[in-house]
CSV table of C-alpha atoms in Angstrom, one decimal:
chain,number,residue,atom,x,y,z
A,1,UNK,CA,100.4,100.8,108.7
A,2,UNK,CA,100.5,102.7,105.5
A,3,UNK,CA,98.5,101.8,102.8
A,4,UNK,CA,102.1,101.5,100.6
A,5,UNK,CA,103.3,99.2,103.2
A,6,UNK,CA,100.4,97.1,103.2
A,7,UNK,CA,100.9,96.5,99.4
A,8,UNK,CA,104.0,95.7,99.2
A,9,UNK,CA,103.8,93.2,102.3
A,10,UNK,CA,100.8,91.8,100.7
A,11,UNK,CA,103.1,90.8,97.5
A,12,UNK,CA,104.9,88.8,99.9
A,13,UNK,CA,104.6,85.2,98.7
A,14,UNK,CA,105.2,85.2,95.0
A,15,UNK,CA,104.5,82.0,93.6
A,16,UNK,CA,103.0,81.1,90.3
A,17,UNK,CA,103.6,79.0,86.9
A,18,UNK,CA,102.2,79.7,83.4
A,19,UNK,CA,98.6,80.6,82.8
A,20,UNK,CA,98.2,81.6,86.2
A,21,UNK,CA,97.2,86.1,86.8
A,22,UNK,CA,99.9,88.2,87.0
A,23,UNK,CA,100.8,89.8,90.1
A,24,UNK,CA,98.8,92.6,89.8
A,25,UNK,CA,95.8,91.2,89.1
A,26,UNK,CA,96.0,88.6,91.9
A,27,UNK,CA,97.3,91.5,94.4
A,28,UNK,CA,94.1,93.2,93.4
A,29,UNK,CA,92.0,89.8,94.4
A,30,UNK,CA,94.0,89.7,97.6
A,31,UNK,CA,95.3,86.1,96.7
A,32,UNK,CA,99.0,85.3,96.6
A,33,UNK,CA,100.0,83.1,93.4
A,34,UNK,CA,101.1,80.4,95.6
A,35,UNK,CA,97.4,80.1,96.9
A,36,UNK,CA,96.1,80.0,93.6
A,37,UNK,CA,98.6,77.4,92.2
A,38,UNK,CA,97.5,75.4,95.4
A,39,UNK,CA,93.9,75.5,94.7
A,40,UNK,CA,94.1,74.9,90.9
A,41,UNK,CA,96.3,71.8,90.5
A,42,UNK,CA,95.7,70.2,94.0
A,43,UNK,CA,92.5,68.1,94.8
A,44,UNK,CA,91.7,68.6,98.0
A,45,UNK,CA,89.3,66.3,100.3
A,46,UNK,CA,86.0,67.4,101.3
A,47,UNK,CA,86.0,69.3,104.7
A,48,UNK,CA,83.6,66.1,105.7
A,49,UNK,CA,86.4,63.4,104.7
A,50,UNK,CA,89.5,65.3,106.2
A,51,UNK,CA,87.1,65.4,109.5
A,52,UNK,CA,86.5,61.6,110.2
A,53,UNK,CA,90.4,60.9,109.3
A,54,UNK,CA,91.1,63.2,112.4
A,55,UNK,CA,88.7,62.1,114.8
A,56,UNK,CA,90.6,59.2,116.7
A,57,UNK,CA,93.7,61.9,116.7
A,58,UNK,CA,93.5,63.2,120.2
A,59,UNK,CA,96.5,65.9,120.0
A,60,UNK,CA,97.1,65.5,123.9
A,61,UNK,CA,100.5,66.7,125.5
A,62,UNK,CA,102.3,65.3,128.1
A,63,UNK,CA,103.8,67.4,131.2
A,64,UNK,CA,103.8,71.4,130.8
A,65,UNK,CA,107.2,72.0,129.2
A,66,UNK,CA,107.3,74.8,126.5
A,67,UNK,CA,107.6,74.8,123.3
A,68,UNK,CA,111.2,75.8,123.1
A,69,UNK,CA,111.9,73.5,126.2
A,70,UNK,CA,110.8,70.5,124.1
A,71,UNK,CA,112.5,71.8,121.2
A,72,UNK,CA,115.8,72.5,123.4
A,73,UNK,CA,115.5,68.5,124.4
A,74,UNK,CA,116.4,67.1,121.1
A,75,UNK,CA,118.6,69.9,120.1
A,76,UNK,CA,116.1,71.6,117.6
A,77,UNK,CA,115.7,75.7,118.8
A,78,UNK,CA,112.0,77.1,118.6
A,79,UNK,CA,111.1,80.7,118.0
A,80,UNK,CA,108.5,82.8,116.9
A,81,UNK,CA,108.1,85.8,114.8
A,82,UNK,CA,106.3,88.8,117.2
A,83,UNK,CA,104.4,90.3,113.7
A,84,UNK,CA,104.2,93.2,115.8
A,85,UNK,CA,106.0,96.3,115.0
A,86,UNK,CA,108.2,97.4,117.8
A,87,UNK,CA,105.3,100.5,119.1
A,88,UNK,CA,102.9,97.1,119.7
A,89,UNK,CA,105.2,95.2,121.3
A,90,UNK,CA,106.7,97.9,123.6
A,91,UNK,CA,103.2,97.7,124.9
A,92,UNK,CA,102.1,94.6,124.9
A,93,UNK,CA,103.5,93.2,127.7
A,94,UNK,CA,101.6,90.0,128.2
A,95,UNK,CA,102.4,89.2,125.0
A,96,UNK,CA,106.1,89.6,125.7
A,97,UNK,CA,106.2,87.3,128.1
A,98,UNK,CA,104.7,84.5,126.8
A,99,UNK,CA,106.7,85.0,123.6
A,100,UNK,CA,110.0,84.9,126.1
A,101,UNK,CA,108.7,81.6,127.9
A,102,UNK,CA,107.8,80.1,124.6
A,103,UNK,CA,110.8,81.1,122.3
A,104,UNK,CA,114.6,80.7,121.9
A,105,UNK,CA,114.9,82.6,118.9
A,106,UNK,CA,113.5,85.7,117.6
A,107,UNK,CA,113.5,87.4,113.9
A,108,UNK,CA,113.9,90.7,113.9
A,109,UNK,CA,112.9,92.3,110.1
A,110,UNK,CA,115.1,94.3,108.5
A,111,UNK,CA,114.0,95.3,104.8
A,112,UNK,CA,115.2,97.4,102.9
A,113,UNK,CA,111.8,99.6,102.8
A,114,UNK,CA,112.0,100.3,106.5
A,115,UNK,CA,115.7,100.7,107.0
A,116,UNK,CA,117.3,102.1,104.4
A,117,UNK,CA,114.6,104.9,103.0
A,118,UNK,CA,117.3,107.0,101.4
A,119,UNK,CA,120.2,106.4,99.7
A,120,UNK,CA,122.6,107.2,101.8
A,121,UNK,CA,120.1,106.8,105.0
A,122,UNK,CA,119.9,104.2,107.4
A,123,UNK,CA,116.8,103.5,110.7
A,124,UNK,CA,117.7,101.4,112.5
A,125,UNK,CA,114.8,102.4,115.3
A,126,UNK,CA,113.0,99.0,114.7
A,127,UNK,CA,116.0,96.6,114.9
A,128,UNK,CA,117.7,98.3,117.6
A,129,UNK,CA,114.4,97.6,119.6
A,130,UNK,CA,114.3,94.1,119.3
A,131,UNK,CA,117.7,93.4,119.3
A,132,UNK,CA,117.8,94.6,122.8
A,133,UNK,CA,114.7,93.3,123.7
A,134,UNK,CA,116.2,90.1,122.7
A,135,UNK,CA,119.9,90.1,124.1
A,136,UNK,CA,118.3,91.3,127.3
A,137,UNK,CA,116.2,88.0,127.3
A,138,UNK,CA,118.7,86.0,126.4
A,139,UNK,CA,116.8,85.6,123.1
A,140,UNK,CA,118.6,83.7,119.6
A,141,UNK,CA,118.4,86.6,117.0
A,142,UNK,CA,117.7,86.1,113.1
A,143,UNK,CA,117.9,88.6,110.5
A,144,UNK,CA,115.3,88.7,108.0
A,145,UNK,CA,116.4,89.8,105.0
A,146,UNK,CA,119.6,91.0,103.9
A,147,UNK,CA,118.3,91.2,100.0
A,148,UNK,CA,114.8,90.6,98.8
A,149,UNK,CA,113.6,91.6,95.5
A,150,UNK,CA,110.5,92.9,97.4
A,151,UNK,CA,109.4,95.9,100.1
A,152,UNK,CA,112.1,98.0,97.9
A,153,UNK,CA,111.9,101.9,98.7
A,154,UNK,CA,111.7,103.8,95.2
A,155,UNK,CA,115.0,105.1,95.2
A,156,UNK,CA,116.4,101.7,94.4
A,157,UNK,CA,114.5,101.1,91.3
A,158,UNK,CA,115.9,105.0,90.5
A,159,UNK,CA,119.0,104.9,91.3
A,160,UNK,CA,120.7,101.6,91.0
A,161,UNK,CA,122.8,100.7,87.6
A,162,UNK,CA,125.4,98.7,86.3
A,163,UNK,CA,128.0,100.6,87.4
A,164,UNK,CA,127.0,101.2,90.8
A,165,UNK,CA,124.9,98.0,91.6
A,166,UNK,CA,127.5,96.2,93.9
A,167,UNK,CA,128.6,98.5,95.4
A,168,UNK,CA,125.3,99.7,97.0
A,169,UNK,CA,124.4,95.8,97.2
A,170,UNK,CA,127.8,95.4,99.7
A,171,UNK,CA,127.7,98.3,101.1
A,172,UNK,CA,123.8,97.8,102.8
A,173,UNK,CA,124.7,94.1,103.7
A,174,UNK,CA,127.9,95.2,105.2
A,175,UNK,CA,126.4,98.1,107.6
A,176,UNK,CA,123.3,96.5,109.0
A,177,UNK,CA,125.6,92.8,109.5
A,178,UNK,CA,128.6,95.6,111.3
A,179,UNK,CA,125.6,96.8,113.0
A,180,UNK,CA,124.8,93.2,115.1
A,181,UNK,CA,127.8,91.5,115.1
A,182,UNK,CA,128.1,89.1,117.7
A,183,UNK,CA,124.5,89.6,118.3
A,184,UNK,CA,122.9,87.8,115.6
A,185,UNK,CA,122.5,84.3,115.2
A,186,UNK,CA,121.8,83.5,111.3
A,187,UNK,CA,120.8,86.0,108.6
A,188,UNK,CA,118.1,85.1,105.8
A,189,UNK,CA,120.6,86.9,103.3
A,190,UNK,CA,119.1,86.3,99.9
A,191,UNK,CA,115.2,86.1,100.0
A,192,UNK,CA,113.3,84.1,97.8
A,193,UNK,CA,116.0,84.6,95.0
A,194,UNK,CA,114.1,81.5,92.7
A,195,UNK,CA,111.1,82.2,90.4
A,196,UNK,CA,109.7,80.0,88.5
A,197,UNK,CA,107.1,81.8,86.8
A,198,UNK,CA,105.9,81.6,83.1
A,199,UNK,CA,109.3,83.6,81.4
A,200,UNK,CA,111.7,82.6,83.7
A,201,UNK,CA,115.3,81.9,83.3
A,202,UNK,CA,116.5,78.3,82.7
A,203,UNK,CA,118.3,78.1,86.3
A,204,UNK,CA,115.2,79.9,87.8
A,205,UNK,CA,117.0,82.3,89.5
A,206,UNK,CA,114.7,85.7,89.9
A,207,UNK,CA,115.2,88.0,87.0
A,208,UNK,CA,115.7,90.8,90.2
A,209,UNK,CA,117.1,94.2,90.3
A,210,UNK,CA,119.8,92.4,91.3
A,211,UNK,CA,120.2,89.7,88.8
A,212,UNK,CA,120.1,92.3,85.7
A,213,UNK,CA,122.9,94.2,86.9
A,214,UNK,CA,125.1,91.9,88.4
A,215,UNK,CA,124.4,88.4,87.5
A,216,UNK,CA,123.8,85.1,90.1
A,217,UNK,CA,127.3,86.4,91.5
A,218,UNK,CA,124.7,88.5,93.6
A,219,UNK,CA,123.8,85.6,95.5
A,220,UNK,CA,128.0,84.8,96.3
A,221,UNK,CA,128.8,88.6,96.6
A,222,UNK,CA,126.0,88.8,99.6
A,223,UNK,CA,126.9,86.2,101.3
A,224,UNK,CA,130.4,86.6,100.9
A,225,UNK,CA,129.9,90.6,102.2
A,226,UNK,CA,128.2,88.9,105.5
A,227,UNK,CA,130.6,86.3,106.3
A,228,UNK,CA,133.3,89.3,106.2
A,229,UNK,CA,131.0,91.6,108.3
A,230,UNK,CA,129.9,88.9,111.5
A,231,UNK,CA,132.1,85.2,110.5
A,232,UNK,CA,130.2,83.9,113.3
A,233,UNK,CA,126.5,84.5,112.5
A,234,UNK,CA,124.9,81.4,110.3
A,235,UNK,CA,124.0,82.6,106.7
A,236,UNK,CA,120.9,81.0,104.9
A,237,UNK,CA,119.3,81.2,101.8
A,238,UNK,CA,115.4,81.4,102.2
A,239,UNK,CA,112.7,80.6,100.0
A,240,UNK,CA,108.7,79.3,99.7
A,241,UNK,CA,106.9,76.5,97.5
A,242,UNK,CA,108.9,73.6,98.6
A,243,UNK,CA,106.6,71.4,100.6
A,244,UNK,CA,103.6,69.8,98.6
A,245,UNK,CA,103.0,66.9,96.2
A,246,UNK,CA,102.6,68.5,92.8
A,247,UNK,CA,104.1,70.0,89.3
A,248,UNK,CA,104.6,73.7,90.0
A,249,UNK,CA,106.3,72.1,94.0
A,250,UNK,CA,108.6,70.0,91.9
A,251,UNK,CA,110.4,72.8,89.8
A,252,UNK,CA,110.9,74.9,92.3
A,253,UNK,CA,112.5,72.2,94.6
A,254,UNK,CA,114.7,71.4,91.3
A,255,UNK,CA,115.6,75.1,90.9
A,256,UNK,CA,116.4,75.6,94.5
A,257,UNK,CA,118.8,72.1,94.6
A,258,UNK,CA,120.1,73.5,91.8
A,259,UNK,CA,121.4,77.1,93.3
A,260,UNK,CA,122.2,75.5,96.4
A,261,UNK,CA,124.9,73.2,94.0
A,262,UNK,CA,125.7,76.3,92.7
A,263,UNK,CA,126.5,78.2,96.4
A,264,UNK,CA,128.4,74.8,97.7
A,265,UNK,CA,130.4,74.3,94.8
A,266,UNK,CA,131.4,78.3,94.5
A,267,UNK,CA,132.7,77.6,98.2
A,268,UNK,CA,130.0,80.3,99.6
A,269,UNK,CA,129.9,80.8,103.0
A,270,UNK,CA,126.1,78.8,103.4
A,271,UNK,CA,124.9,77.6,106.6
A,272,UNK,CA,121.4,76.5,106.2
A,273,UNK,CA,118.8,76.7,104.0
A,274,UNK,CA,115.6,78.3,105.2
A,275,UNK,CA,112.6,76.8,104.1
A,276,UNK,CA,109.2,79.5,105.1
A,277,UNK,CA,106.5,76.6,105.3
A,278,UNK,CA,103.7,78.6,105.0
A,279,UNK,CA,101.8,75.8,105.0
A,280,UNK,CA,97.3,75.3,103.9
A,281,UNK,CA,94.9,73.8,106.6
A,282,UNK,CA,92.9,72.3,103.3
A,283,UNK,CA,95.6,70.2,102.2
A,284,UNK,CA,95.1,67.1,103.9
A,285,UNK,CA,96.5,64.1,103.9
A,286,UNK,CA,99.8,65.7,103.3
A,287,UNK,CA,101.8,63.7,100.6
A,288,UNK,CA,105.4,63.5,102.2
A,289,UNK,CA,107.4,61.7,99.9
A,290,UNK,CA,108.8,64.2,98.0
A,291,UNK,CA,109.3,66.5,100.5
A,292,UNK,CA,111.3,64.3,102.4
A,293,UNK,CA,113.5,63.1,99.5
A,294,UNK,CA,114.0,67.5,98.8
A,295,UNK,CA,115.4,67.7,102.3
A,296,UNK,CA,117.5,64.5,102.1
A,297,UNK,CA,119.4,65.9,99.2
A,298,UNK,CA,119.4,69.1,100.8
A,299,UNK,CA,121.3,67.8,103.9
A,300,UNK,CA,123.6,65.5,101.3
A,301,UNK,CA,125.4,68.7,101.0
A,302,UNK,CA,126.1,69.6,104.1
A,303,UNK,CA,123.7,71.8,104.9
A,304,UNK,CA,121.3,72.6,108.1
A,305,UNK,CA,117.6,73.0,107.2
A,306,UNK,CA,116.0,75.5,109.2
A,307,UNK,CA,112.0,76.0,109.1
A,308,UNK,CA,111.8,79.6,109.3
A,309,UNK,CA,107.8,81.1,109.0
A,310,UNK,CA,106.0,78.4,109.7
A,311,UNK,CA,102.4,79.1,110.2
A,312,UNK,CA,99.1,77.4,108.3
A,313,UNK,CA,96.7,79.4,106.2
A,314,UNK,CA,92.6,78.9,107.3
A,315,UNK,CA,90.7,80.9,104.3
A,316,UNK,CA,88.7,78.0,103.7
A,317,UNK,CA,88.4,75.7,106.8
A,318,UNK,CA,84.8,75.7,109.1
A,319,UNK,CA,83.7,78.9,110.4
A,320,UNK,CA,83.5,76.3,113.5
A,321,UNK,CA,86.1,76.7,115.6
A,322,UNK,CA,86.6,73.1,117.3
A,323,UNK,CA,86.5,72.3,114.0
A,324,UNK,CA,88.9,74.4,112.3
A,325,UNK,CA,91.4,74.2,115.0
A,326,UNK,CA,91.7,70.1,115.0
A,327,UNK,CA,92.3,70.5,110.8
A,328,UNK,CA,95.1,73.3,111.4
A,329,UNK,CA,96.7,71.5,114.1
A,330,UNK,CA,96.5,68.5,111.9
A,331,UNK,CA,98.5,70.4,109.3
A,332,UNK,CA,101.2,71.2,111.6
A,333,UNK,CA,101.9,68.0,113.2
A,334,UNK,CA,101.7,66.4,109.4
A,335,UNK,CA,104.1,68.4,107.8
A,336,UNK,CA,106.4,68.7,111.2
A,337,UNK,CA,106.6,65.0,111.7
A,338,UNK,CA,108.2,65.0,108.2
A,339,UNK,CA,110.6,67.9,108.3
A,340,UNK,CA,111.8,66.9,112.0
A,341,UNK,CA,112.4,63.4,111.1
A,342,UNK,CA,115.6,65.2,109.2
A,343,UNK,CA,118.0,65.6,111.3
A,344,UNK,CA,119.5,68.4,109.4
A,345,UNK,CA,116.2,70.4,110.7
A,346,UNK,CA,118.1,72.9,113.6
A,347,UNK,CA,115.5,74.8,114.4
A,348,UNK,CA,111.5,75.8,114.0
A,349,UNK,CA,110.2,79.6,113.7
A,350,UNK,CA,106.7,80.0,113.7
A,351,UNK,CA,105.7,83.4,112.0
A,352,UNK,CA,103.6,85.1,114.1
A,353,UNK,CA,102.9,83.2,118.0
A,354,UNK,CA,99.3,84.5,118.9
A,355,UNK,CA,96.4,84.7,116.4
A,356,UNK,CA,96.9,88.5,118.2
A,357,UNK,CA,99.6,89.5,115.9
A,358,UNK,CA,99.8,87.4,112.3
A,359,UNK,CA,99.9,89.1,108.1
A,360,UNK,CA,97.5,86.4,107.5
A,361,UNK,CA,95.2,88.6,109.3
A,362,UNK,CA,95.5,91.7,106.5
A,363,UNK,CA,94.6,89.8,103.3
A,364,UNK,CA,92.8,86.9,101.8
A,365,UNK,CA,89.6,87.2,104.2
A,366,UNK,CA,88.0,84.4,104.9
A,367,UNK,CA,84.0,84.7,103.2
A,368,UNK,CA,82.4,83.9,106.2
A,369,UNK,CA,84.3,87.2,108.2
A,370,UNK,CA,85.7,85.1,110.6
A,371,UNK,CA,88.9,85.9,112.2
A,372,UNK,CA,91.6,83.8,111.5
A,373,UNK,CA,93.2,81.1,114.0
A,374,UNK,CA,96.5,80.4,112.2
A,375,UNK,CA,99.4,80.0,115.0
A,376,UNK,CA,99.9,78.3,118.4
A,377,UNK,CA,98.2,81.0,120.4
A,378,UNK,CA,94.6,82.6,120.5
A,379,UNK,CA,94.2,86.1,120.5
A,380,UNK,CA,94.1,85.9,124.5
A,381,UNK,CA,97.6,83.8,124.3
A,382,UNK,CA,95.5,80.7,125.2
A,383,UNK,CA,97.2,77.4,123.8
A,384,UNK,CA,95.0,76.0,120.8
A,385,UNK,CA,95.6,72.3,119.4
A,386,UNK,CA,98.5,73.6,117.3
A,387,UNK,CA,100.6,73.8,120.1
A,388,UNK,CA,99.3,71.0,120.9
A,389,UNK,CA,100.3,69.8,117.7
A,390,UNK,CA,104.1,71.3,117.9
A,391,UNK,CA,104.5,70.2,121.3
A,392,UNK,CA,104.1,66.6,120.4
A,393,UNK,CA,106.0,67.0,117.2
A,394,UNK,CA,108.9,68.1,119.3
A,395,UNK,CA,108.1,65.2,121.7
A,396,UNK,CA,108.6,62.4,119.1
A,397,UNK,CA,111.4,64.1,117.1
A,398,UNK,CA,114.7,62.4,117.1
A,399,UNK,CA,117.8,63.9,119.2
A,400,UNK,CA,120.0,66.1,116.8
């Protein structure tokens, strides 16, 4: 991985309010401004208290069904993320399979940084490898993302203006949607298009590349390029920062309502929206209320939800493991006993399946040096308590 990759994919969750560093800065600390909103305005318990509140909770699983078997029983499809690039995975056979006897449906990424590195040059090597690995596996496909203000190659900054801003923007969602028709099940085809940041706009739509030359149209003309390109793949709009109890949670649920108005009552073509859940293991009890009142009105339009990068954060749980896994797992079946009790929810997509392969991994190290534990899987593809803990969420989830 280049070390120009790693910075951009390091910049991935961008999440802050006023007073809070800029990017840069936190970039430099290797903390994400979501992570630092969370630790400043929300008072956590001690690890002590969160400890005896999950003693009596046992996590056990009845019968050896898989995760996307229990997902498949009340209509809800479960997938996984592989986080490996295509090279790793080719190889990693064991890892394969057990993401094939886990998992319905399968991202496949396809940014802009990797795929389109000149202006008039597409590589497509990635893609093409996973979308065969997944049609030959019978594998649900997503796209992830069609247009992200993030992982840009240079040349877009350079060479993108007024004049010629939609039609590169059409063009790049109408070749790489041509290029899986009928082999993709949704797209992610705006990314993160909200900011509510210290500066923002009144409608907290991102002040993007995209945004300054074109307007919020940018949102309509992409999905609108999409629909045209596959009318059968499910389009979603995907963003971060909707799921806790607090200030900086509640714009950004207000912003996002507010563009998904915008998209219904402009007719877009909008299937779902995608909500990343990139959840803390710290954050316990979770407060639900809100949540569940943001994905109420989020369904009142007539909209699926779909949980799209699930996975839980550990920087600052016990170095123990027993420890840490029962507080992650804990996380999990908290927040997924909330969302699934929607039945708008369609589907669940962890990002990453093994500790193996997960970003988490490549920034914000834990102090003590442990190696992080944030997914179903251990590094050996051993079950830990958080499938436990998605296992019985799917269990007691109502039939869609």
């Amino acid at each position: 991985m280049s070390k120009l990759y790693l910075q951009r994919l390091l910049s991935r969750r961008q999440f802050f309010i006023g007073g809070i560093s800029t990017a840069t800065a936190i970039a430099t600390l290797f903390l994400t401004k979501l992570q630092v909103l969370s630790y400043l305005i929300y008072p956590f318990k001690s690890e002590a208290g969160k400890l005896a509140d999950l003693q009596s909770r046992k996590f056990v699983v009845v019968g050896k069904k898989s995760l996307q078997q229990r997902a498949r029983s009340k209509g809800i499809i479960y997938g996984a993320f592989p986080e490996a690039d295509d090279r790793k995975f080719a190889k990693d056979s064991e890892f394969r399979s057990k993401l094939v006897s886990e998992c319905k449906m399968m991202p496949v990424g396809t940014y802009w940084y990797t795929h389109r590195p000149k202006p008039d040059t597409f590589d497509f090597t990635s893609s093409d490898y996973f979308v065969k690995f997944g049609t030959e596996n019978k594998l649900l496909m997503r796209g992830h993302p069609l247009v992200w203000h993030e992982f840009l190659p240079d040349w877009v900054a350079a060479t993108v203006t007024k004049d010629n801003a939609k039609q590169i923007l059409t063009n790049h969602v109408e070749t790489i949607v041509k290029r899986y028709a009928g082999k993709i099940h949704s797209w992610d085809v705006v990314n993160e298009g909200i900011d509510i940041s210290k500066g923002r706009r009144a409608d907290g739509i991102r002040n993007s590349l995209w945004m300054k030359f074109l307007g919020a149209d940018y949102l309509d003309i992409a999905f609108r390029t999409a629909a045209k390109a596959d009318p059968r793949a499910k389009l979603v709009y995907n963003d971060f920062g909707v799921e806790y109890d607090s200030a900086g949670y509640d714009e950004k649920r207000e912003a996002i309502l507010n563009l998904l108005q915008r998209l219904k009552s402009n007719g877009t073509p909008i299937y779902a929206l995608g909500i990343q859940s990139h959840l803390f293991g710290d954050r316990h009890p979770f407060k639900p209320r809100k949540f569940q009142e943001f994905l109420k009105n989020v369904a009142s339009l007539g909209l699926k939800i779909m949980i799209t990068e699930l996975d839980v954060e550990d920087r600052h749980l016990p170095k123990d493991i027993a420890q840490r896994d029962r507080l992650v797992a804990a996380a999990y079946e908290d927040y997924l006993a909330v969302a699934l009790a929607q039945k708008a929810v369609v589907s669940v997509t962890t990002w990453g399946l093994s500790d193996r392969y997960t970003w988490l991994a490549g920034h914000n190290f834990r102090a003590d040096k442990a190696e992080k534990r944030p997914l179903p899987f251990d590094r050996n593809l051993k079950p830990k308590l958080a499938w436990n803990a998605i296992a019985r969420a799917f269990d007691r989830a109502p039939k869609r």
